[in-house]
PDB file of C-alpha atoms in Angstrom:
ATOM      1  CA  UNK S   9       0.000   0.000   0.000  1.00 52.00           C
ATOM      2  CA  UNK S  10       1.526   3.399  -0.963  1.00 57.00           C
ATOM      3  CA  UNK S  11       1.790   5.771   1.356  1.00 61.00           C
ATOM      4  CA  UNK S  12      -0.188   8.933   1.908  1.00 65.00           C
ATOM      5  CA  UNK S  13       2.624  11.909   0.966  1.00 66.00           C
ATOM      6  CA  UNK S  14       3.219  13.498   4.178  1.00 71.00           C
ATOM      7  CA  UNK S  15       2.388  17.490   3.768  1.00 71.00           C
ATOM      8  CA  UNK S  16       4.985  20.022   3.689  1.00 80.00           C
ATOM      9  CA  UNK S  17       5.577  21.068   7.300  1.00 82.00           C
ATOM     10  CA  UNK S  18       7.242  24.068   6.007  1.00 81.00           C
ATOM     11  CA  UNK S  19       3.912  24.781   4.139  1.00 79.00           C
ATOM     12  CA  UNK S  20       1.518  24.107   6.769  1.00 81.00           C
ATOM     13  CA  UNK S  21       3.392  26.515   8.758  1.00 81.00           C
ATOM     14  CA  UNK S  22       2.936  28.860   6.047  1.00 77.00           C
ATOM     15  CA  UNK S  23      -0.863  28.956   5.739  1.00 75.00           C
ATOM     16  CA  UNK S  24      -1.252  28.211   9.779  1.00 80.00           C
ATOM     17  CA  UNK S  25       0.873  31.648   9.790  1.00 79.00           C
ATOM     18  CA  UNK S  26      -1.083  33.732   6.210  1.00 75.00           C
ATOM     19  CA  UNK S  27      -4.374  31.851   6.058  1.00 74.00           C
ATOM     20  CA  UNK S  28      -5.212  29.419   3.335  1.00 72.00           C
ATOM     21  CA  UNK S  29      -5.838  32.127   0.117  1.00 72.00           C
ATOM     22  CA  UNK S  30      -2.377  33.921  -0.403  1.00 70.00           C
ATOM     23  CA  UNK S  31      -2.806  36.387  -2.465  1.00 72.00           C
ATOM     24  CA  UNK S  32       0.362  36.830  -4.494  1.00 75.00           C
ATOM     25  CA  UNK S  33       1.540  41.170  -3.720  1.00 77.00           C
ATOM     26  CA  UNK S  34       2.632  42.415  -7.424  1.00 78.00           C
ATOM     27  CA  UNK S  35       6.397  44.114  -7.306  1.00 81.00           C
ATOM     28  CA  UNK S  36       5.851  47.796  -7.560  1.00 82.00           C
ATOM     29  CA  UNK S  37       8.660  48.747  -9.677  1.00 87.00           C
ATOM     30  CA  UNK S  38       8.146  52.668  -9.840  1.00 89.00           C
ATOM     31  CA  UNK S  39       7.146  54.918  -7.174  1.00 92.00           C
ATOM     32  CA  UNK S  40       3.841  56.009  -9.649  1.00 92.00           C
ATOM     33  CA  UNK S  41       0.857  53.886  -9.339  1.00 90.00           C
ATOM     34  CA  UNK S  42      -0.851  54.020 -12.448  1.00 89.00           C
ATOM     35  CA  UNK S  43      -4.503  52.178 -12.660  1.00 90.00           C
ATOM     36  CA  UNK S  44      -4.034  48.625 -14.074  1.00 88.00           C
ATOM     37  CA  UNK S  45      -5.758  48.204 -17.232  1.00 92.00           C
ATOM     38  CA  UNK S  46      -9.410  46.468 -16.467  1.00 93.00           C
ATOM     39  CA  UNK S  47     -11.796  44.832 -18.304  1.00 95.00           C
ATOM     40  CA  UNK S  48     -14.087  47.535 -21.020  1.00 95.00           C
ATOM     41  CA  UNK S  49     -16.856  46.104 -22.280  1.00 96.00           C
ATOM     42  CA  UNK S  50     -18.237  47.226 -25.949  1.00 96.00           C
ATOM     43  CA  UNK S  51     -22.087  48.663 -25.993  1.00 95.00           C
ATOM     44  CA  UNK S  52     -24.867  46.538 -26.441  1.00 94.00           C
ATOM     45  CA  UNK S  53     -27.583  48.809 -26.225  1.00 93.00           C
ATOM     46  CA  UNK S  54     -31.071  47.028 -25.927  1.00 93.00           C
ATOM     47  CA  UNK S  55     -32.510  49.877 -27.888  1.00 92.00           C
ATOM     48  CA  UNK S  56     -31.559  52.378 -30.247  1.00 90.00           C
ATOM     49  CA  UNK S  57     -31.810  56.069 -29.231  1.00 90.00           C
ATOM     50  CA  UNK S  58     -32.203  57.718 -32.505  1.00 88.00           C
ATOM     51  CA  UNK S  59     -33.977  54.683 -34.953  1.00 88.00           C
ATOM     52  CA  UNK S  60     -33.868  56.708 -38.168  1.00 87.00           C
ATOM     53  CA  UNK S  61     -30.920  59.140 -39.185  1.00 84.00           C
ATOM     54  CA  UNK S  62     -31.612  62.914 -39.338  1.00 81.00           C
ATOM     55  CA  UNK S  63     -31.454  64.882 -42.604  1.00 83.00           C
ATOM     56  CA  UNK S  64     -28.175  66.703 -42.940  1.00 86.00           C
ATOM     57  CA  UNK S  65     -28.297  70.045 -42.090  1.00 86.00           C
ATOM     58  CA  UNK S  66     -26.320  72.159 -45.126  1.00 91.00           C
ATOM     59  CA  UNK S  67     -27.269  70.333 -48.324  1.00 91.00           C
ATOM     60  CA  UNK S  68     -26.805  72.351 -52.030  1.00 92.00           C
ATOM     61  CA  UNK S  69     -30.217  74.514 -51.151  1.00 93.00           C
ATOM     62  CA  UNK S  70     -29.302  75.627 -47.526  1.00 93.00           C
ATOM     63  CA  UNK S  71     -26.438  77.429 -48.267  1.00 95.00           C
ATOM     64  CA  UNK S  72     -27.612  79.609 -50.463  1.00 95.00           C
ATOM     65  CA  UNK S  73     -29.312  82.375 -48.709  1.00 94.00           C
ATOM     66  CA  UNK S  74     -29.679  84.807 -51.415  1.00 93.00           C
ATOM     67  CA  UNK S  75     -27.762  86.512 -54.119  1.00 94.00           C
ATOM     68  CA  UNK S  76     -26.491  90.613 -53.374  1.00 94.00           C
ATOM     69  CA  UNK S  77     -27.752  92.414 -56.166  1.00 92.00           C
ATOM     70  CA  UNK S  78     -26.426  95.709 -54.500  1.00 93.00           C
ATOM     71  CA  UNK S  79     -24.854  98.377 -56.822  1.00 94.00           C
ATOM     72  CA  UNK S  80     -21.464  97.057 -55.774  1.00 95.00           C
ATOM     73  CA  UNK S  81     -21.940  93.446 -56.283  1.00 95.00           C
ATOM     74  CA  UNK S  82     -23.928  94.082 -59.901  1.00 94.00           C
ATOM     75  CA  UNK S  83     -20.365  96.304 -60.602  1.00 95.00           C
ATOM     76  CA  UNK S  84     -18.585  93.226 -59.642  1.00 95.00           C
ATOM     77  CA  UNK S  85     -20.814  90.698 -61.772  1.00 95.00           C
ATOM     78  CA  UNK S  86     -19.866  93.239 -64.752  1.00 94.00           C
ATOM     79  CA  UNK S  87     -16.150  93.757 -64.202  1.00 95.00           C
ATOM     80  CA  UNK S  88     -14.583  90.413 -62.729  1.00 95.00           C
ATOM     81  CA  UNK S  89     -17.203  87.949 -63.749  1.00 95.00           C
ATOM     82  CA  UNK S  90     -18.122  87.101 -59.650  1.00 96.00           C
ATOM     83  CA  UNK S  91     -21.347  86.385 -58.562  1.00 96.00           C
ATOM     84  CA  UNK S  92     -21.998  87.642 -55.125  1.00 96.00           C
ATOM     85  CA  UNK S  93     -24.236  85.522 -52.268  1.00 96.00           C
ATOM     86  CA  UNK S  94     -24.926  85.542 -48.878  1.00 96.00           C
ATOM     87  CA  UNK S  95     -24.280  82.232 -47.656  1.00 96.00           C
ATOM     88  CA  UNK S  96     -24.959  80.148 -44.346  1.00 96.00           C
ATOM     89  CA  UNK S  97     -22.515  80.804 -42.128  1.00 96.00           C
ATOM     90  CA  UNK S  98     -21.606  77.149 -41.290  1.00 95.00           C
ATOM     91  CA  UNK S  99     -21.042  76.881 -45.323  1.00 95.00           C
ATOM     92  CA  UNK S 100     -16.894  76.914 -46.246  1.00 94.00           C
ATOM     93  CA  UNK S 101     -15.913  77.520 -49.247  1.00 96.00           C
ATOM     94  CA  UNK S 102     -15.546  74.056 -51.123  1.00 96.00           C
ATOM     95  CA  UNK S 103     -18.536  73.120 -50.247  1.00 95.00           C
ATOM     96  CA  UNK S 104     -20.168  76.767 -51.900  1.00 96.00           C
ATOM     97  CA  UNK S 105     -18.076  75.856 -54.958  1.00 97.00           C
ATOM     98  CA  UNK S 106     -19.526  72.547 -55.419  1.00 96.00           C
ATOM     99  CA  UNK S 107     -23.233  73.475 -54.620  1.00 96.00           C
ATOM    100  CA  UNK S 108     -22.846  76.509 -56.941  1.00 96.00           C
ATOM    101  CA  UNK S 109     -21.419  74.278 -60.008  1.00 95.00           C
ATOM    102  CA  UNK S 110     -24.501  71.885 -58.941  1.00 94.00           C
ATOM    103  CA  UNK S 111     -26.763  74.389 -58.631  1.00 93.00           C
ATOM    104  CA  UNK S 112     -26.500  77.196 -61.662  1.00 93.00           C
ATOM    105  CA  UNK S 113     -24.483  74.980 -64.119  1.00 93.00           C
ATOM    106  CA  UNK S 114     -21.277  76.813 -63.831  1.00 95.00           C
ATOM    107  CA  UNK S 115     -17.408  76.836 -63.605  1.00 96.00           C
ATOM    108  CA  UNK S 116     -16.254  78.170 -60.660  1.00 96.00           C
ATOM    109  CA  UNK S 117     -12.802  79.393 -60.494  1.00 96.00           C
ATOM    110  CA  UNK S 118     -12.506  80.542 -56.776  1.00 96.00           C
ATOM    111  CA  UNK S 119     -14.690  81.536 -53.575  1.00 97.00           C
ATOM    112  CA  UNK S 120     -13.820  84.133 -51.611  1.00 97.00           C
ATOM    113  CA  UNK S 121     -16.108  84.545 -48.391  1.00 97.00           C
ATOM    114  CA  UNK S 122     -15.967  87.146 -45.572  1.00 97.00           C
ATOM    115  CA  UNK S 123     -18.264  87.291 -42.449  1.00 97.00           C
ATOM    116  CA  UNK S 124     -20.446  90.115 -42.216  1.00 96.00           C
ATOM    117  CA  UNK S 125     -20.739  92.678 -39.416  1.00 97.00           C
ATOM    118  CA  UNK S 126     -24.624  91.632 -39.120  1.00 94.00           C
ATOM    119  CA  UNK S 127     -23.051  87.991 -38.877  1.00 95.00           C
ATOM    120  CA  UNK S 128     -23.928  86.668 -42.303  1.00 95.00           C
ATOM    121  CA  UNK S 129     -21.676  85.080 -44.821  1.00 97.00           C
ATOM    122  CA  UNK S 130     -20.658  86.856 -48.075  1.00 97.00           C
ATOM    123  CA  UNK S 131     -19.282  84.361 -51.116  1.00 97.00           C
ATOM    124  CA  UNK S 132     -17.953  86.081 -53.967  1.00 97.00           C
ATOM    125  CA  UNK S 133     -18.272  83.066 -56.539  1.00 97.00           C
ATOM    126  CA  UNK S 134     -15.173  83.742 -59.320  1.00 96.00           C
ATOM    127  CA  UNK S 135     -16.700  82.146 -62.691  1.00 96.00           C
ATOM    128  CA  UNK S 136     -14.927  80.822 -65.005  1.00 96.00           C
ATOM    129  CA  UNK S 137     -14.124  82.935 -68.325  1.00 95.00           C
ATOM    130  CA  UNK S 138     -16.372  80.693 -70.627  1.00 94.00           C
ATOM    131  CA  UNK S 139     -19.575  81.930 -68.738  1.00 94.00           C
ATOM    132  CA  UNK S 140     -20.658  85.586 -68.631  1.00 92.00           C
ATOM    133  CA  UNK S 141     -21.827  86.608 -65.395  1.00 93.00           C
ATOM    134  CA  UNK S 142     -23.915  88.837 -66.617  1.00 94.00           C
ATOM    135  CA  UNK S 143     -25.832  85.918 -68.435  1.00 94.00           C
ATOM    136  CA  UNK S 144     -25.880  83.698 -65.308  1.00 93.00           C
ATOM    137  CA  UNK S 145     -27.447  86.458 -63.128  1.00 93.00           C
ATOM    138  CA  UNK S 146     -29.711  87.136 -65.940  1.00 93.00           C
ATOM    139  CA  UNK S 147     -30.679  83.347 -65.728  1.00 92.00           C
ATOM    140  CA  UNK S 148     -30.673  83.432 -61.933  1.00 91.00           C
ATOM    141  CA  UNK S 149     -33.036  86.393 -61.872  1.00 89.00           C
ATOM    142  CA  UNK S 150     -30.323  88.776 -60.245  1.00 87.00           C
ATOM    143  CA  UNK S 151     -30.610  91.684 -62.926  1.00 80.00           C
TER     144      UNK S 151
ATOM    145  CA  UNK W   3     -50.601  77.659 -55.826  1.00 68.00           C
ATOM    146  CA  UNK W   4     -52.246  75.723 -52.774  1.00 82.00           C
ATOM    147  CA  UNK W   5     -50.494  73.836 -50.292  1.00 84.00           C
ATOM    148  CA  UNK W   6     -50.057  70.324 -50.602  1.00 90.00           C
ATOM    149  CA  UNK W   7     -51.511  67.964 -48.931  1.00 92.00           C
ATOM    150  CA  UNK W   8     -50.060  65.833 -46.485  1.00 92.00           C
ATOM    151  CA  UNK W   9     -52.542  63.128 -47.293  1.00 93.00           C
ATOM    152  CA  UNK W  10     -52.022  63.484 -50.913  1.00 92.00           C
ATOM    153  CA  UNK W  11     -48.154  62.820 -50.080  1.00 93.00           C
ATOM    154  CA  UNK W  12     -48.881  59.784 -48.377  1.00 93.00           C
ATOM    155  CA  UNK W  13     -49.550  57.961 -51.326  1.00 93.00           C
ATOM    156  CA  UNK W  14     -46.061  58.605 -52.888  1.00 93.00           C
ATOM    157  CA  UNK W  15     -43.317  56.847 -52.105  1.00 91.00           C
ATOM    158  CA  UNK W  16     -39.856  57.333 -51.016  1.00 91.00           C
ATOM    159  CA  UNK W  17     -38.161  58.227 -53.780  1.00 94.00           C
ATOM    160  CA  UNK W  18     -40.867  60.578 -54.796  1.00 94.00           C
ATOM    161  CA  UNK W  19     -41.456  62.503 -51.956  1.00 94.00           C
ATOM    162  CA  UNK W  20     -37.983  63.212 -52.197  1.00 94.00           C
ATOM    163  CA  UNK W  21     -38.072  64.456 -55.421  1.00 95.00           C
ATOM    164  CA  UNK W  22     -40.805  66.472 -54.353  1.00 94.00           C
ATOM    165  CA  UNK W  23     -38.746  67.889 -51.940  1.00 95.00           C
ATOM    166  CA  UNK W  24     -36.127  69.041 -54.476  1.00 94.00           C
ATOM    167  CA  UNK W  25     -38.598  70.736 -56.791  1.00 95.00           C
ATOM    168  CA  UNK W  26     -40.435  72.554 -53.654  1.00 95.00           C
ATOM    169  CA  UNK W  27     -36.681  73.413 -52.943  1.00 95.00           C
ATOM    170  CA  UNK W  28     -35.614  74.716 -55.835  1.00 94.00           C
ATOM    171  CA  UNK W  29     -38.692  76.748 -56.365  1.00 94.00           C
ATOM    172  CA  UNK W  30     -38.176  78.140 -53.277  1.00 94.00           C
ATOM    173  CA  UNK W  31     -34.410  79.517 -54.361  1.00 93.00           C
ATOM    174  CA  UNK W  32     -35.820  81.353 -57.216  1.00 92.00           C
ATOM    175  CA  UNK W  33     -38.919  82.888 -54.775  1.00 94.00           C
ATOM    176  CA  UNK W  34     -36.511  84.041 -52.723  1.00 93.00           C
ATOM    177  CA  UNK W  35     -34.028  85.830 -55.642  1.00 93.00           C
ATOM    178  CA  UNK W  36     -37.059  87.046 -56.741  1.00 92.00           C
ATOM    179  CA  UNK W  37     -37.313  88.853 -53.273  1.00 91.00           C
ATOM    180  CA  UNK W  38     -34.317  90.153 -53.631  1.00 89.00           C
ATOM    181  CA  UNK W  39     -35.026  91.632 -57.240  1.00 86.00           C
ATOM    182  CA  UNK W  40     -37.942  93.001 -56.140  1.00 84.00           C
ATOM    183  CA  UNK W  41     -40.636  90.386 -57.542  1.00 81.00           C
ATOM    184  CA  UNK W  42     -44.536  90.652 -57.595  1.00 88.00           C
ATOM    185  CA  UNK W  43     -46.160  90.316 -54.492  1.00 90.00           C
ATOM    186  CA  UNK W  44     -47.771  87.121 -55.852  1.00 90.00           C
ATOM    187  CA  UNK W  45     -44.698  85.430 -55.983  1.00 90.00           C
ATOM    188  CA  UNK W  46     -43.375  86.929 -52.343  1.00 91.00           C
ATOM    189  CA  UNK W  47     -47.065  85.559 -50.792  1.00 92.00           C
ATOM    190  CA  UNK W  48     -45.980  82.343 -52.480  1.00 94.00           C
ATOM    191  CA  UNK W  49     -42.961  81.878 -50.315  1.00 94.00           C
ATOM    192  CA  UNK W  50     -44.628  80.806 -47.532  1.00 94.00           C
ATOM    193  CA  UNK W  51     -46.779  78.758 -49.151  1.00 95.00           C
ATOM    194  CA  UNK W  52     -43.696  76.635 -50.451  1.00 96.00           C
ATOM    195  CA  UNK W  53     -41.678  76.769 -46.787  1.00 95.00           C
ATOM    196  CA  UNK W  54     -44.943  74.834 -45.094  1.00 95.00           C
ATOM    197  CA  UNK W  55     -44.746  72.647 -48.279  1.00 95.00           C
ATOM    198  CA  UNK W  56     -41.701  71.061 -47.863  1.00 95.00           C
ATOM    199  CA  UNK W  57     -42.203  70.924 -44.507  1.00 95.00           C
ATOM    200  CA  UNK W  58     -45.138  69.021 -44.419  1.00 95.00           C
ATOM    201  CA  UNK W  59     -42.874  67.094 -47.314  1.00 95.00           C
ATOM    202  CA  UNK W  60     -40.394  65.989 -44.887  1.00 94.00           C
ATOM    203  CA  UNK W  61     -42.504  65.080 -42.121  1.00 93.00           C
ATOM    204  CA  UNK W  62     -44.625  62.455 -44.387  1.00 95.00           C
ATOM    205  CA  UNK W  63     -40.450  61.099 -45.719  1.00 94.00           C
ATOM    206  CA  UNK W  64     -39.878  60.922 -41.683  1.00 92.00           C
ATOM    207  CA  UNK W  65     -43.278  59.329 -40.866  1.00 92.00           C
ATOM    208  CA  UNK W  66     -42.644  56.680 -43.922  1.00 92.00           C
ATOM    209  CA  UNK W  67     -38.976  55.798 -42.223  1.00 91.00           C
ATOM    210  CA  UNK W  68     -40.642  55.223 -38.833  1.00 92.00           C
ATOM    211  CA  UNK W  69     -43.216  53.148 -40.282  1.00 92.00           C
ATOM    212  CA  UNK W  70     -40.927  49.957 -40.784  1.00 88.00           C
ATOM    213  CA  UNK W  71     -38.988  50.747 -37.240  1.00 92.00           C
ATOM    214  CA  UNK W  72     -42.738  51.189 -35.401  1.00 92.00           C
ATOM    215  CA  UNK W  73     -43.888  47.773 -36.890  1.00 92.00           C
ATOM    216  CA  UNK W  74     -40.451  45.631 -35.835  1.00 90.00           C
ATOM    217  CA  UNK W  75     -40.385  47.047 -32.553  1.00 90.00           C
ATOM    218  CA  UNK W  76     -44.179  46.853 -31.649  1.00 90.00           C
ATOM    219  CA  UNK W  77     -44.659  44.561 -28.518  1.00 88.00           C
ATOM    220  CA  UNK W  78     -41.459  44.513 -27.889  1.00 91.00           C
ATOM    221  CA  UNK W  79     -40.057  45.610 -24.238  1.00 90.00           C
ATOM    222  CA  UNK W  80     -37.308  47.571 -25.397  1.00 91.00           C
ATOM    223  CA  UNK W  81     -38.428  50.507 -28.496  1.00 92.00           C
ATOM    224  CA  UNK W  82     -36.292  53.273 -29.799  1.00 93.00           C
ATOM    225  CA  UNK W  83     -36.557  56.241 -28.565  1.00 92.00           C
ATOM    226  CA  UNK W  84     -38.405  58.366 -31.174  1.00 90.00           C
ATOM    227  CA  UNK W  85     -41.217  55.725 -31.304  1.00 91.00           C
ATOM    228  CA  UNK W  86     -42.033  55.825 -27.499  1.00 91.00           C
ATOM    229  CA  UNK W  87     -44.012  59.432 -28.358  1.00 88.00           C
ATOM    230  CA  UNK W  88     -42.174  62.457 -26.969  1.00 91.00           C
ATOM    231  CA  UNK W  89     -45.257  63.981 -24.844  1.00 93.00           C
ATOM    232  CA  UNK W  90     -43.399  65.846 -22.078  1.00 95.00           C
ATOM    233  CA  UNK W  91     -40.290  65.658 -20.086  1.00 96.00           C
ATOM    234  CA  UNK W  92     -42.419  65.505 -16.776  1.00 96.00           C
ATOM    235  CA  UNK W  93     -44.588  63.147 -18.132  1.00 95.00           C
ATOM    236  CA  UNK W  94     -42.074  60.672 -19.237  1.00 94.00           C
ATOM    237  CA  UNK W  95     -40.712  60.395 -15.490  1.00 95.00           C
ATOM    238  CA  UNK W  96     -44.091  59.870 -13.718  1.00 95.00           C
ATOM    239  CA  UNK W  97     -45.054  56.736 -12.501  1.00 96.00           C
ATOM    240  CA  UNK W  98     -47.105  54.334 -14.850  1.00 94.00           C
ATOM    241  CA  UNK W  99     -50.288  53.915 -14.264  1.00 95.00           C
ATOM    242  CA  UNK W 100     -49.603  50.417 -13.055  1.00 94.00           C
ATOM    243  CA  UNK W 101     -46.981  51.231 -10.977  1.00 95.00           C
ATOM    244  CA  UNK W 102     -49.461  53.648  -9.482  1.00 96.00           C
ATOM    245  CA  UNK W 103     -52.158  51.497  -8.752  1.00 95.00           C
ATOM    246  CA  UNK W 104     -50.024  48.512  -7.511  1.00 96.00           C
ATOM    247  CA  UNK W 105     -50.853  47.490  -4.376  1.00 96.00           C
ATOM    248  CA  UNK W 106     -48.947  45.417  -1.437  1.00 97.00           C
ATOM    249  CA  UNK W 107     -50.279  41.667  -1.798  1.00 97.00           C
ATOM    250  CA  UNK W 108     -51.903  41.822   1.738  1.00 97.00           C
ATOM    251  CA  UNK W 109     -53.569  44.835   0.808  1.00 97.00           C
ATOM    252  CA  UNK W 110     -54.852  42.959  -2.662  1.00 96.00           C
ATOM    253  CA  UNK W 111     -56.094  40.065  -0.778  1.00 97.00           C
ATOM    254  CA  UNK W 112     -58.108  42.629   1.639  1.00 96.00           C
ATOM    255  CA  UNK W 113     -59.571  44.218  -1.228  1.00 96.00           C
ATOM    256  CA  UNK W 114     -60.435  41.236  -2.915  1.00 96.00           C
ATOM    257  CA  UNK W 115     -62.018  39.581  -0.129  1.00 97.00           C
ATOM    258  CA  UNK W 116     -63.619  42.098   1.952  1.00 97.00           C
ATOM    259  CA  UNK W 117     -65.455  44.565  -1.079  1.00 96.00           C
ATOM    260  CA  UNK W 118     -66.966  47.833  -0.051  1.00 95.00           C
ATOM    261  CA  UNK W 119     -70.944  45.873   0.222  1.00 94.00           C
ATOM    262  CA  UNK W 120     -73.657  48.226  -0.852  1.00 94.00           C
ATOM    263  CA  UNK W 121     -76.752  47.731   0.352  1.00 94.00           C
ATOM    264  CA  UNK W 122     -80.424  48.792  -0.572  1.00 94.00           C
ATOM    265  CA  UNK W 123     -83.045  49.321   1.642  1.00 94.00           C
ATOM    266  CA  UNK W 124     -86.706  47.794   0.097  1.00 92.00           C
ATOM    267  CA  UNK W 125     -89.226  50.283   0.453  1.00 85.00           C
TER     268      UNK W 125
END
């Protein structure tokens, strides 16, 4: 009959002395305790909070607010082939290029905007040479 | 021009309605160049005619989209937000009308077994 193993006397001592669960202590090896990376679960909402997406807010007909058809900016139309609009704000200036080739069937060159002391936008809309801007305000309804 | 209907706009589908927005849209951009030109007043009264347009437009394209999610989620414990119905802010934290009414089970049982009695007295 083999015998039982005897237990460790040096161990028994041990957990007699610590109790049974040791917990191993980890070796600090800085003097900065930084939190120990923990378990992060993903989302699995039960429902949805929004169930159908909103429309976007600055599509090709919201930035357009309305063309200038001031003295100055029907001077500019003339001279330097620029329309002139007032813009929403939130609008930059590739996105008034695009919406404005989209829009009135044009070329645009370049955009310059400036912000209004009332707060709106100003785009003045640099058409390319092949279109007259006095035509495409004509067509517009500008003049 | 009259405003459209939203029951008329009902019948179209997706794809339509959103063409329908465009058009309303883009008749709307000349309206409002028109303002600035200094157009007949016919055409400035029109303006607001076309704004409630393609709003009423957009609600009918946003009632169509819920349609499908309102259908799935019937029933179900769990619904998305924008089909619970908004009501109010105080509203939405009150107590259901269960949870008003719910009673402790000893109370129930007391209820249950000893009814207010009416009585009639025979002439």
């Amino acid at each position: 009959m083999a015998g039982k193993p005897k237990p460790d006397a040096k161990k028994t001592s041990k957990v007699l002395k610590k109790g049974l669960h040791q917990r191993k202590h980890k070796k600090w090896t800085t003097v900065r305790f930084r939190r120990p990376e923990t378990k992060v679960l993903s989302r699995k909402p039960k429902y949805a909070r929004t169930s159908v997406a909103g429309k976007t807010r600055l599509d090709k007909f919201s930035t357009f607010l309305q063309p200038l058809a001031t003295e100055k900016a029907l001077k500019i139309i003339e001279t330097f082939n620029t329309l002139v609009f007032l813009v929403d704000p939130h609008a930059d200036k590739k996105q008034i290029k695009k919406y404005a080739e989209q829009l009135y069937n044009i070329k645009v060159t370049k955009v310059n905007t400036l912000i209004r002391p009332d707060g709106k936008k100003k785009a003045f809309i640099k058409i390319s040479p092949e279109y007259e801007g006095v035509d495409i305000a004509n067509k517009i309804g500008i003049i | 021009m009259v405003k459209v209907k939203a029951s008329e706009l009902r019948k179209k589908d997706q794809d339509q309605l959103k063409k329908q927005v465009e058009d309303f849209k883009n008749e709307l951009s000349t309206l409002k160049v028109a303002k600035v030109a200094g157009g007949a007043p016919a055409k400035l009264a029109k303006i607001k005619i076309v704004r409630k347009s393609i709003a009423t437009a957009l609600t009918v394209i946003h009632e169509k989209k819920l349609e499908k999610v309102r259908l799935d989620s019937k029933g179900k414990k769990y619904q998305p937000l924008d089909v619970r119905g908004k009501r109010t802010r105080a509203i939405r934290r009150r107590l259901t009308k269960k949870q008003q009414n719910k009673l402790v089970l000893r109370v129930l049982k007391r209820k249950q077994n000893f009814p207010q009695r009416r009585f009639a007295v025979a002439k």
